[in-house]
Coordinates of C-alpha atoms in Angstrom, one line a residue:
Chain A
M1 CA -24.4 24.9 6.3
R2 CA -22.7 21.6 7.0
H3 CA -24.1 18.1 6.2
S4 CA -23.9 15.9 9.2
Y5 CA -23.7 12.1 8.6
R6 CA -23.8 9.5 11.4
C7 CA -21.5 6.7 10.4
P8 CA -21.6 3.4 12.3
L9 CA -18.3 1.7 12.9
R10 CA -17.6 -1.9 12.4
W11 CA -15.4 -4.0 14.7
S12 CA -13.3 -4.9 11.6
D13 CA -12.4 -1.3 11.1
M14 CA -9.7 -1.8 13.7
D15 CA -6.3 -3.1 12.7
A16 CA -3.8 -5.2 14.6
F17 CA -2.9 -2.1 16.8
G18 CA -6.5 -2.0 18.0
H19 CA -7.3 1.4 16.4
V20 CA -9.5 2.3 13.4
N21 CA -7.0 2.0 10.6
N22 CA -6.0 5.1 8.6
A23 CA -7.4 3.7 5.3
V24 CA -10.8 3.0 6.9
Y25 CA -11.5 6.7 7.4
L26 CA -11.7 7.0 3.6
R27 CA -14.7 4.6 3.9
Y28 CA -16.3 6.9 6.4
L29 CA -15.8 9.9 4.1
E30 CA -17.1 7.9 1.2
E31 CA -20.3 7.0 3.1
A32 CA -20.8 10.6 4.0
R33 CA -20.2 11.8 0.4
I34 CA -22.6 9.1 -1.0
D35 CA -25.3 10.1 1.5
F36 CA -24.7 13.7 0.5
L37 CA -24.5 13.3 -3.3
A38 CA -26.9 10.4 -3.8
G39 CA -29.3 11.2 -1.0
V40 CA -29.4 14.9 0.0
A41 CA -28.5 16.3 -3.4
R42 CA -31.1 14.2 -5.3
R43 CA -33.9 15.2 -3.0
A44 CA -33.0 18.8 -3.8
A45 CA -32.2 18.3 -7.5
P46 CA -33.4 15.0 -8.9
E47 CA -30.8 14.7 -11.7
A48 CA -27.8 15.7 -9.6
F49 CA -24.7 13.5 -9.9
T50 CA -26.7 10.7 -11.5
G51 CA -23.7 9.8 -13.7
G52 CA -21.4 9.3 -10.8
T53 CA -18.3 11.0 -9.5
V54 CA -14.6 10.2 -9.1
V55 CA -12.2 11.2 -6.4
A56 CA -9.2 13.2 -7.7
R57 CA -7.5 14.0 -4.5
H58 CA -7.6 13.4 -0.7
E59 CA -5.8 15.2 2.1
I60 CA -6.3 13.7 5.5
D61 CA -4.9 14.5 9.0
Y62 CA -5.1 12.0 11.8
L63 CA -5.5 13.9 15.0
R64 CA -6.2 11.3 17.7
P65 CA -6.8 7.5 17.7
L66 CA -10.3 6.0 17.5
V67 CA -11.2 2.6 19.1
H68 CA -14.2 0.6 18.1
Q69 CA -17.3 1.8 19.9
P70 CA -21.0 1.0 19.6
D71 CA -21.9 4.6 18.9
P72 CA -21.5 6.0 15.4
V73 CA -19.1 8.8 14.6
V74 CA -20.3 11.9 13.0
V75 CA -18.9 13.0 9.7
E76 CA -19.5 16.7 9.0
L77 CA -19.1 17.6 5.4
W78 CA -19.1 21.0 3.6
V79 CA -17.9 22.7 0.4
T80 CA -14.7 24.7 0.4
K81 CA -14.2 25.2 -3.3
L82 CA -16.3 25.1 -6.5
S83 CA -14.7 25.1 -10.0
A84 CA -16.2 24.5 -13.4
A85 CA -15.6 20.7 -13.2
S86 CA -14.9 19.9 -9.6
V87 CA -16.0 20.4 -6.0
T88 CA -13.8 20.3 -2.9
F89 CA -15.3 19.0 0.3
A90 CA -13.9 19.4 3.8
Y91 CA -14.8 17.0 6.6
E92 CA -14.4 16.5 10.3
V93 CA -14.9 13.1 11.9
K94 CA -15.9 13.3 15.5
D95 CA -18.0 11.8 18.3
T96 CA -21.7 12.5 18.4
E97 CA -21.3 14.9 21.3
G98 CA -18.1 16.3 19.7
A99 CA -16.6 17.7 22.9
A100 CA -13.2 16.1 22.6
G101 CA -12.3 17.5 19.1
P102 CA -12.1 15.6 15.8
Y103 CA -10.4 12.3 15.1
V104 CA -9.7 13.4 11.6
R105 CA -9.8 16.4 9.4
A106 CA -9.8 15.8 5.6
S107 CA -10.6 17.2 2.2
T108 CA -11.5 15.7 -1.1
V109 CA -11.5 17.0 -4.7
V110 CA -14.5 15.3 -6.5
V111 CA -15.0 15.4 -10.2
P112 CA -18.4 14.7 -11.7
Y113 CA -18.0 11.9 -14.1
D114 CA -19.9 10.4 -17.0
F115 CA -19.4 6.6 -16.5
D116 CA -21.1 5.9 -19.9
E117 CA -18.7 8.1 -21.7
Q118 CA -15.9 7.4 -19.2
Y119 CA -15.2 11.1 -19.1
P120 CA -15.2 13.9 -16.5
R121 CA -17.9 16.5 -17.1
R122 CA -18.8 20.0 -15.8
L123 CA -21.0 20.7 -12.9
T124 CA -24.6 21.5 -13.9
A125 CA -26.3 24.7 -12.8
A126 CA -28.5 22.7 -10.5
E127 CA -25.6 20.9 -8.9
R128 CA -23.7 24.2 -8.5
S129 CA -26.7 25.8 -6.9
F130 CA -27.2 22.9 -4.5
L131 CA -23.5 22.8 -3.5
E132 CA -23.4 26.6 -2.9
G133 CA -25.8 26.0 0.0
Y134 CA -23.1 24.1 1.7
F135 CA -20.2 26.5 0.9
D136 CA -18.0 27.5 3.8
D137 CA -14.5 28.6 3.0
S138 CA -13.6 29.0 6.6
Q139 CA -12.2 25.5 6.4
H140 CA -11.8 24.0 9.8
G141 CA -12.1 25.5 13.2
Chain B
M1 CA 17.5 5.9 -3.9
R2 CA 13.9 4.7 -4.0
H3 CA 12.5 1.6 -2.5
S4 CA 10.5 -0.4 -5.0
Y5 CA 7.7 -2.7 -3.8
R6 CA 5.7 -5.0 -6.1
C7 CA 2.2 -5.0 -4.7
P8 CA -0.2 -7.7 -5.9
L9 CA -3.8 -6.6 -6.5
R10 CA -6.9 -8.5 -5.4
W11 CA -10.0 -8.7 -7.4
S12 CA -11.9 -7.3 -4.4
D13 CA -9.9 -4.1 -4.6
M14 CA -12.4 -3.0 -7.3
D15 CA -15.6 -1.3 -6.3
A16 CA -18.9 -1.3 -8.0
F17 CA -17.6 1.0 -10.7
G18 CA -15.1 -1.7 -11.7
H19 CA -12.0 0.4 -10.7
V20 CA -9.6 0.0 -7.8
N21 CA -11.3 2.1 -5.1
N22 CA -9.6 5.2 -3.9
A23 CA -9.4 3.9 -0.3
V24 CA -7.7 0.7 -1.4
Y25 CA -4.6 2.6 -2.6
L26 CA -3.9 3.4 1.1
R27 CA -3.5 -0.4 1.6
Y28 CA -1.0 -0.5 -1.2
L29 CA 1.0 2.4 0.4
E30 CA 0.7 0.6 3.7
E31 CA 2.1 -2.6 2.3
A32 CA 5.0 -0.7 0.8
R33 CA 5.7 1.1 4.0
I34 CA 5.6 -2.1 6.1
D35 CA 7.9 -3.8 3.7
F36 CA 10.2 -0.8 4.0
L37 CA 10.0 -0.2 7.7
A38 CA 9.7 -3.8 9.0
G39 CA 11.8 -5.5 6.2
V40 CA 14.4 -3.3 4.6
A41 CA 15.0 -1.0 7.6
R42 CA 15.4 -3.9 10.1
R43 CA 17.9 -5.7 7.8
A44 CA 19.9 -2.4 7.9
A45 CA 19.3 -1.5 11.6
P46 CA 17.8 -4.4 13.6
E47 CA 16.2 -2.2 16.2
A48 CA 14.6 0.2 13.7
F49 CA 10.9 1.0 14.1
T50 CA 10.3 -2.0 16.4
G51 CA 7.9 -0.1 18.6
G52 CA 5.6 0.7 15.6
T53 CA 4.6 3.8 13.7
V54 CA 1.5 5.8 13.2
V55 CA 0.2 7.8 10.2
A56 CA -0.3 11.5 10.9
R57 CA -1.2 12.6 7.4
H58 CA -1.8 11.4 3.8
E59 CA -2.0 13.4 0.6
I60 CA -3.0 11.4 -2.4
D61 CA -3.7 12.3 -6.1
Y62 CA -5.5 10.0 -8.4
L63 CA -4.2 10.4 -11.9
R64 CA -5.8 7.6 -13.9
P65 CA -8.0 4.6 -13.1
L66 CA -6.7 1.1 -12.4
V67 CA -8.6 -2.1 -13.2
H68 CA -7.8 -5.4 -11.7
Q69 CA -5.0 -7.2 -13.4
P70 CA -3.0 -10.3 -12.7
D71 CA 0.3 -8.4 -12.6
P72 CA 1.3 -6.5 -9.5
V73 CA 1.6 -2.7 -9.4
V74 CA 4.9 -1.2 -8.3
V75 CA 4.9 1.2 -5.4
E76 CA 8.0 3.4 -5.4
L77 CA 8.7 5.0 -2.0
W78 CA 11.3 7.5 -0.9
V79 CA 11.9 10.1 1.8
T80 CA 11.2 13.8 1.2
K81 CA 11.5 15.2 4.7
L82 CA 13.0 14.2 8.0
S83 CA 12.2 16.0 11.3
A84 CA 13.1 15.1 14.9
A85 CA 10.0 12.9 15.4
S86 CA 8.6 12.3 11.9
V87 CA 9.4 11.2 8.4
T88 CA 7.6 12.1 5.2
F89 CA 7.4 9.5 2.4
A90 CA 6.5 10.2 -1.2
Y91 CA 5.2 7.4 -3.4
E92 CA 4.3 6.6 -7.0
V93 CA 2.0 3.7 -7.9
K94 CA 2.6 2.4 -11.4
D95 CA 2.8 -0.6 -13.6
T96 CA 5.9 -2.8 -13.6
E97 CA 7.0 -1.4 -16.9
G98 CA 5.9 2.1 -15.9
A99 CA 5.7 3.5 -19.4
A100 CA 2.2 4.9 -19.0
G101 CA 2.8 7.2 -16.0
P102 CA 1.6 6.6 -12.4
Y103 CA -1.9 5.8 -11.3
V104 CA -1.3 7.6 -8.0
R105 CA 1.1 10.0 -6.4
A106 CA 1.0 10.3 -2.7
S107 CA 2.8 11.3 0.5
T108 CA 2.5 10.3 4.1
V109 CA 3.8 11.8 7.4
V110 CA 4.8 8.9 9.7
V111 CA 5.5 9.3 13.4
P112 CA 7.5 6.6 15.3
Y113 CA 5.4 5.4 18.1
D114 CA 5.9 3.6 21.3
F115 CA 2.8 1.3 21.6
D116 CA 3.7 0.2 25.1
E117 CA 3.8 3.8 26.3
Q118 CA 1.1 4.9 23.8
Y119 CA 3.2 7.9 22.9
P120 CA 5.1 9.3 19.9
R121 CA 8.8 9.2 20.1
R122 CA 11.9 10.7 18.3
L123 CA 13.7 9.0 15.5
T124 CA 16.8 7.2 16.7
A125 CA 20.2 7.9 15.1
A126 CA 20.1 4.5 13.4
E127 CA 16.7 5.2 11.9
R128 CA 17.7 8.6 10.7
S129 CA 20.8 7.3 9.1
F130 CA 18.9 4.5 7.4
L131 CA 16.2 7.0 6.1
E132 CA 18.8 9.4 4.8
G133 CA 19.8 6.8 2.3
Y134 CA 16.4 7.2 0.7
F135 CA 16.2 10.9 0.8
D136 CA 15.2 12.7 -2.3
D137 CA 13.5 16.1 -2.0
S138 CA 12.9 16.4 -5.7
Q139 CA 9.4 15.0 -4.9
H140 CA 7.8 13.7 -8.1
G141 CA 8.7 13.7 -11.7
Chain C
M1 CA -36.0 -16.1 21.2
R2 CA -33.9 -14.5 18.4
H3 CA -31.6 -11.6 18.6
S4 CA -32.3 -9.1 15.9
Y5 CA -29.5 -6.8 14.8
R6 CA -29.9 -3.9 12.3
C7 CA -26.7 -3.9 10.2
P8 CA -26.1 -0.8 8.0
L9 CA -24.5 -1.5 4.6
R10 CA -21.6 0.4 3.1
W11 CA -21.4 1.3 -0.5
S12 CA -18.0 -0.4 -0.6
D13 CA -19.6 -3.7 0.4
M14 CA -20.4 -4.1 -3.3
D15 CA -17.9 -5.8 -5.6
A16 CA -17.3 -5.2 -9.3
F17 CA -20.5 -7.1 -10.1
G18 CA -22.5 -4.5 -8.2
H19 CA -23.7 -6.9 -5.5
V20 CA -22.7 -7.2 -1.9
N21 CA -19.7 -9.6 -2.1
N22 CA -20.0 -13.0 -0.5
A23 CA -17.1 -12.4 1.9
V24 CA -18.8 -9.2 3.2
Y25 CA -21.7 -11.1 4.7
L26 CA -19.2 -12.6 7.2
R27 CA -18.7 -9.0 8.4
Y28 CA -22.5 -8.6 8.9
L29 CA -22.6 -11.8 10.9
E30 CA -19.5 -10.6 12.9
E31 CA -21.3 -7.3 13.7
A32 CA -24.4 -9.2 14.9
R33 CA -22.3 -11.6 17.0
I34 CA -20.3 -8.8 18.6
D35 CA -23.5 -6.9 19.4
F36 CA -24.9 -10.1 20.9
L37 CA -21.8 -11.3 22.8
A38 CA -20.3 -8.0 23.9
G39 CA -23.5 -6.1 24.2
V40 CA -26.6 -8.2 25.0
A41 CA -24.7 -10.9 26.9
R42 CA -22.8 -8.6 29.1
R43 CA -25.9 -6.7 30.1
A44 CA -27.3 -10.0 31.2
A45 CA -24.1 -11.5 32.7
P46 CA -21.3 -8.9 33.2
E47 CA -18.4 -11.3 32.9
A48 CA -19.7 -13.2 29.9
F49 CA -17.3 -13.7 27.0
T50 CA -14.8 -11.1 28.3
G51 CA -11.8 -13.1 27.2
G52 CA -13.0 -13.2 23.6
T53 CA -14.1 -15.8 21.2
V54 CA -12.8 -17.4 18.0
V55 CA -14.7 -18.7 15.0
A56 CA -14.2 -22.4 14.4
R57 CA -16.5 -22.9 11.4
H58 CA -18.9 -21.1 9.1
E59 CA -21.6 -22.5 6.8
I60 CA -23.3 -19.9 4.6
D61 CA -25.9 -20.1 1.8
Y62 CA -26.4 -17.3 -0.6
L63 CA -30.1 -17.2 -1.6
R64 CA -30.5 -14.0 -3.5
P65 CA -28.3 -11.0 -4.4
L66 CA -28.2 -7.8 -2.4
V67 CA -27.5 -4.4 -3.8
H68 CA -26.4 -1.4 -1.7
Q69 CA -29.4 0.3 -0.2
P70 CA -29.7 3.2 2.4
D71 CA -31.7 0.9 4.7
P72 CA -29.9 -1.5 7.0
V73 CA -30.4 -5.3 6.7
V74 CA -31.6 -7.3 9.7
V75 CA -29.4 -10.1 11.0
E76 CA -31.4 -12.5 13.1
L77 CA -29.3 -14.7 15.3
W78 CA -30.1 -17.6 17.6
V79 CA -28.5 -20.6 19.2
T80 CA -28.9 -24.1 17.6
K81 CA -26.3 -26.1 19.6
L82 CA -24.5 -25.8 22.9
S83 CA -21.6 -28.0 23.9
A84 CA -19.1 -27.8 26.8
A85 CA -16.7 -25.5 24.9
S86 CA -18.6 -24.2 21.9
V87 CA -21.9 -22.6 20.8
T88 CA -23.4 -22.8 17.3
F89 CA -25.3 -19.8 16.0
A90 CA -27.7 -19.7 13.1
Y91 CA -28.5 -16.5 11.2
E92 CA -30.8 -15.1 8.6
V93 CA -29.9 -11.8 6.8
K94 CA -33.0 -10.1 5.5
D95 CA -34.7 -6.8 4.8
T96 CA -36.2 -4.9 7.7
E97 CA -39.7 -5.8 6.5
G98 CA -38.5 -9.3 5.6
A99 CA -41.3 -10.1 3.2
A100 CA -39.1 -11.2 0.3
G101 CA -37.2 -14.0 2.2
P102 CA -33.6 -13.9 3.4
Y103 CA -30.5 -13.0 1.3
V104 CA -28.4 -15.4 3.3
R105 CA -28.7 -18.2 5.8
A106 CA -25.7 -19.1 7.8
S107 CA -24.3 -20.8 10.9
T108 CA -21.1 -20.4 12.9
V109 CA -19.4 -22.5 15.5
V110 CA -17.9 -20.1 18.1
V111 CA -15.4 -21.2 20.8
P112 CA -14.8 -19.1 23.9
Y113 CA -11.2 -18.2 24.1
D114 CA -8.8 -17.0 26.6
F115 CA -6.6 -14.5 24.7
D116 CA -4.2 -14.1 27.6
E117 CA -3.5 -17.8 27.7
Q118 CA -4.1 -18.3 23.9
Y119 CA -6.3 -21.2 24.7
P120 CA -9.9 -22.2 24.2
R121 CA -11.9 -22.6 27.3
R122 CA -15.3 -24.0 28.5
L123 CA -18.5 -22.0 28.6
T124 CA -19.2 -20.7 32.1
A125 CA -22.5 -21.4 33.8
A126 CA -23.6 -17.8 33.4
E127 CA -22.8 -17.9 29.6
R128 CA -24.6 -21.2 29.2
S129 CA -27.7 -19.8 31.0
F130 CA -27.7 -16.7 28.9
L131 CA -27.3 -18.6 25.6
E132 CA -30.1 -21.1 26.5
G133 CA -32.5 -18.2 26.4
Y134 CA -31.8 -17.9 22.6
F135 CA -31.9 -21.6 21.9
D136 CA -34.0 -22.8 19.0
D137 CA -33.1 -26.0 17.3
S138 CA -35.7 -25.6 14.6
Q139 CA -32.9 -24.0 12.5
H140 CA -34.3 -22.0 9.7
G141 CA -37.8 -21.5 8.4
Chain D
M1 CA -4.8 -32.8 -9.9
R2 CA -5.0 -29.8 -7.6
H3 CA -4.5 -26.1 -8.6
S4 CA -2.0 -24.4 -6.3
Y5 CA -2.2 -20.6 -5.9
R6 CA 0.3 -18.6 -3.9
C7 CA -1.7 -15.9 -2.1
P8 CA 0.2 -12.9 -0.6
L9 CA -1.1 -11.7 2.7
R10 CA -1.6 -8.0 3.6
W11 CA -0.9 -6.6 7.0
S12 CA -4.5 -5.3 7.1
D13 CA -5.8 -8.9 6.9
M14 CA -5.2 -9.1 10.6
D15 CA -7.9 -7.9 13.0
A16 CA -7.6 -6.4 16.5
F17 CA -6.7 -9.8 17.9
G18 CA -3.6 -9.9 15.7
H19 CA -4.8 -12.8 13.6
V20 CA -5.9 -13.0 10.0
N21 CA -9.7 -12.5 10.4
N22 CA -12.1 -15.3 9.5
A23 CA -13.8 -13.2 6.8
V24 CA -10.5 -12.5 5.1
Y25 CA -10.0 -16.2 4.2
L26 CA -12.9 -15.9 1.8
R27 CA -10.8 -13.3 -0.1
Y28 CA -7.9 -15.8 -0.3
L29 CA -10.3 -18.4 -1.7
E30 CA -11.7 -15.8 -4.1
E31 CA -8.3 -15.0 -5.4
A32 CA -7.5 -18.7 -5.9
R33 CA -10.9 -19.2 -7.7
I34 CA -10.4 -16.2 -10.0
D35 CA -6.9 -17.3 -10.8
F36 CA -8.3 -20.8 -11.6
L37 CA -11.5 -19.7 -13.5
A38 CA -10.2 -16.6 -15.3
G39 CA -6.6 -17.7 -15.7
V40 CA -6.0 -21.5 -15.9
A41 CA -9.5 -22.3 -17.3
R42 CA -9.3 -19.8 -20.1
R43 CA -5.9 -20.8 -21.2
A44 CA -7.4 -24.4 -21.5
A45 CA -10.8 -23.3 -23.0
P46 CA -10.9 -19.6 -24.1
E47 CA -14.6 -19.2 -23.7
A48 CA -14.8 -20.8 -20.2
F49 CA -16.6 -18.9 -17.5
T50 CA -16.6 -15.7 -19.5
G51 CA -20.0 -14.7 -18.2
G52 CA -19.0 -14.8 -14.6
T53 CA -19.9 -17.1 -11.7
V54 CA -21.7 -16.6 -8.4
V55 CA -21.1 -18.3 -5.0
A56 CA -24.0 -20.3 -3.8
R57 CA -22.5 -21.7 -0.6
H58 CA -19.3 -21.8 1.5
E59 CA -18.3 -24.1 4.3
I60 CA -15.1 -23.2 6.1
D61 CA -13.2 -24.7 9.0
Y62 CA -10.6 -22.7 10.9
L63 CA -8.0 -25.1 12.1
R64 CA -5.2 -22.9 13.5
P65 CA -4.6 -19.1 13.6
L66 CA -2.5 -17.3 11.0
V67 CA -0.4 -14.2 11.8
H68 CA 0.7 -11.8 9.1
Q69 CA 3.9 -13.0 7.4
P70 CA 6.0 -11.8 4.4
D71 CA 5.6 -15.2 2.7
P72 CA 2.4 -16.0 0.8
V73 CA 0.2 -18.8 1.8
V74 CA -0.7 -21.5 -0.6
V75 CA -4.3 -22.2 -1.5
E76 CA -4.8 -25.6 -3.0
L77 CA -8.0 -25.9 -4.9
W78 CA -9.7 -29.0 -6.5
V79 CA -13.1 -30.1 -7.7
T80 CA -15.2 -32.4 -5.5
K81 CA -18.5 -32.4 -7.3
L82 CA -19.9 -31.5 -10.7
S83 CA -23.6 -31.1 -11.5
A84 CA -25.4 -29.7 -14.5
A85 CA -25.3 -26.1 -13.3
S86 CA -22.7 -26.0 -10.5
V87 CA -19.3 -27.1 -9.4
T88 CA -18.1 -27.6 -5.9
F89 CA -14.5 -26.7 -5.0
A90 CA -12.5 -27.9 -2.0
Y91 CA -9.5 -25.9 -0.7
E92 CA -6.7 -26.1 1.8
V93 CA -4.9 -22.9 2.9
K94 CA -1.4 -23.7 4.2
D95 CA 2.2 -22.5 4.3
T96 CA 4.4 -22.9 1.2
E97 CA 6.3 -25.8 2.9
G98 CA 3.0 -27.1 4.3
A99 CA 4.6 -29.2 7.0
A100 CA 2.4 -27.9 9.9
G101 CA -1.0 -28.7 8.4
P102 CA -3.5 -26.3 6.9
Y103 CA -4.9 -23.1 8.5
V104 CA -8.2 -23.6 6.8
R105 CA -10.2 -26.2 5.0
A106 CA -13.1 -25.0 2.9
S107 CA -15.5 -25.8 0.1
T108 CA -17.6 -23.6 -2.2
V109 CA -20.5 -24.3 -4.5
V110 CA -20.1 -22.1 -7.6
V111 CA -22.8 -21.5 -10.2
P112 CA -21.9 -20.3 -13.7
Y113 CA -23.9 -17.1 -14.2
D114 CA -24.9 -15.0 -17.2
F115 CA -24.5 -11.4 -15.9
D116 CA -26.1 -9.9 -19.0
E117 CA -29.2 -12.1 -18.5
Q118 CA -28.8 -12.0 -14.6
Y119 CA -29.5 -15.7 -14.7
P120 CA -27.6 -18.9 -13.7
R121 CA -26.7 -21.2 -16.6
R122 CA -25.4 -24.7 -17.2
L123 CA -21.8 -25.7 -17.5
T124 CA -20.6 -26.0 -21.1
A125 CA -19.0 -29.2 -22.3
A126 CA -15.7 -27.4 -22.5
E127 CA -16.0 -26.2 -18.9
R128 CA -17.0 -29.6 -17.7
S129 CA -14.1 -31.2 -19.5
F130 CA -11.7 -28.7 -18.0
L131 CA -13.0 -29.2 -14.4
E132 CA -12.9 -33.0 -14.7
G133 CA -9.1 -32.7 -14.9
Y134 CA -9.2 -31.3 -11.3
F135 CA -11.7 -33.8 -9.9
D136 CA -10.8 -35.5 -6.7
D137 CA -13.6 -36.7 -4.5
S138 CA -11.3 -37.8 -1.7
Q139 CA -12.0 -34.4 -0.2
H140 CA -9.3 -33.5 2.3
G141 CA -6.4 -35.4 3.8

């Protein structure tokens, strides 16, 4: 199963070349992750990820340029790897109809974090169970 | 040889967790690349990269958190791979004294681009010669 | 008549104090203006504002703090002044239900601009006619 | 006396029109204010503004466009009004040599704030004394 997040663009997402800047896509991924971890996850498991998470790594491939448009893009997000204290998400950013192929493919290693203790922590059983529902190791394609 | 760029922080680089946000580091890398490609390169080869470049891929590892500070960080940048129509940069983002190890290690695949023609292009001989002076395939460490 | 624009927040709109930063509200106003000038206006008058506009002045009052929320805010926008070569917009940024009073009141002087000629220009008759439909000099309240 | 802050630009400060975007200037003013309130003020009065401040109002006039440049701009900042619980700053943003006139003139009403109590507070005697050294009611020019 994939989580699908409709992410509205802002005109200011474009840089002086008139394209959505490469750094801005990390904001789209962030919005999709927050919707997933603070919204979807907590409706499934109320205590999930309440202490916060930190990003340990991103990989991101830019496949074709995106110009500001009134319609949102869709960020599809799923889980490609689960370890004791981290989860790896994959994403595709595409148009709502999606016919033309993604603008971006990316992955992020996220570490659950205890901001009070300023320390990474293990995934709980409830978090792991929730994330397994979105597991798909086929990556992209 | 590595190019060393002093990158000033802004208070607004911090997010609600009080750390420089993961997306903001791509701005630091961008500033270092622009200084390198539009500044250093053009002093060495006046026509270098005048048509612009696009980012094809980033990889970025977040090693320790960074809080806003009056002192700039240093972005070290060097070349790890050269192909006919792309160059791969590696970077480390660290403090000016650098004793405590980097905040971030990253790499970027950059494609020279002809914005008039909206098309990627090959590296020129002058660009290649300039970039070879910063070649270091030892990556990080 | 007022134009009402639903503006989604982003988590990154918050600063290290955990509130939407004062500078970010100018992005919300920008999104509402672009929706109005490039969307609503052009549906009414196809040639309206096609050359672009520039901002000559902002005034903005911050009335109460805003924390990131999944729901969009509403930006209400109307016209308070029309001159030969400028239009002044007023805005209120509030919650969709609006009961608690606005977060921000603001106004912006916008100048139609010819980006090819790099020069300000006068409002056309069609633009003026369109804008008059949103005229309300009662300002706020 | 005016406080003079050298503010480095970033390439990403430009929008799709190739100019520094109107919202970005509020970041330049923010950087100058933080340098003044967290740097200069605390060297003069160690407890000054330690609880933080909030922005109550901005006015900002855009006088001429700014394109990304390697040189920093200068933000001049001074005090135009002091009340029991607020201070009003005026600013000019210009080039380091300053011959061509400012890009922007602006003013900001700042309220000292107790972030623990989530409440505005009065200026202390030490803060007032420090700010009076930068008082100049001649505004701009």
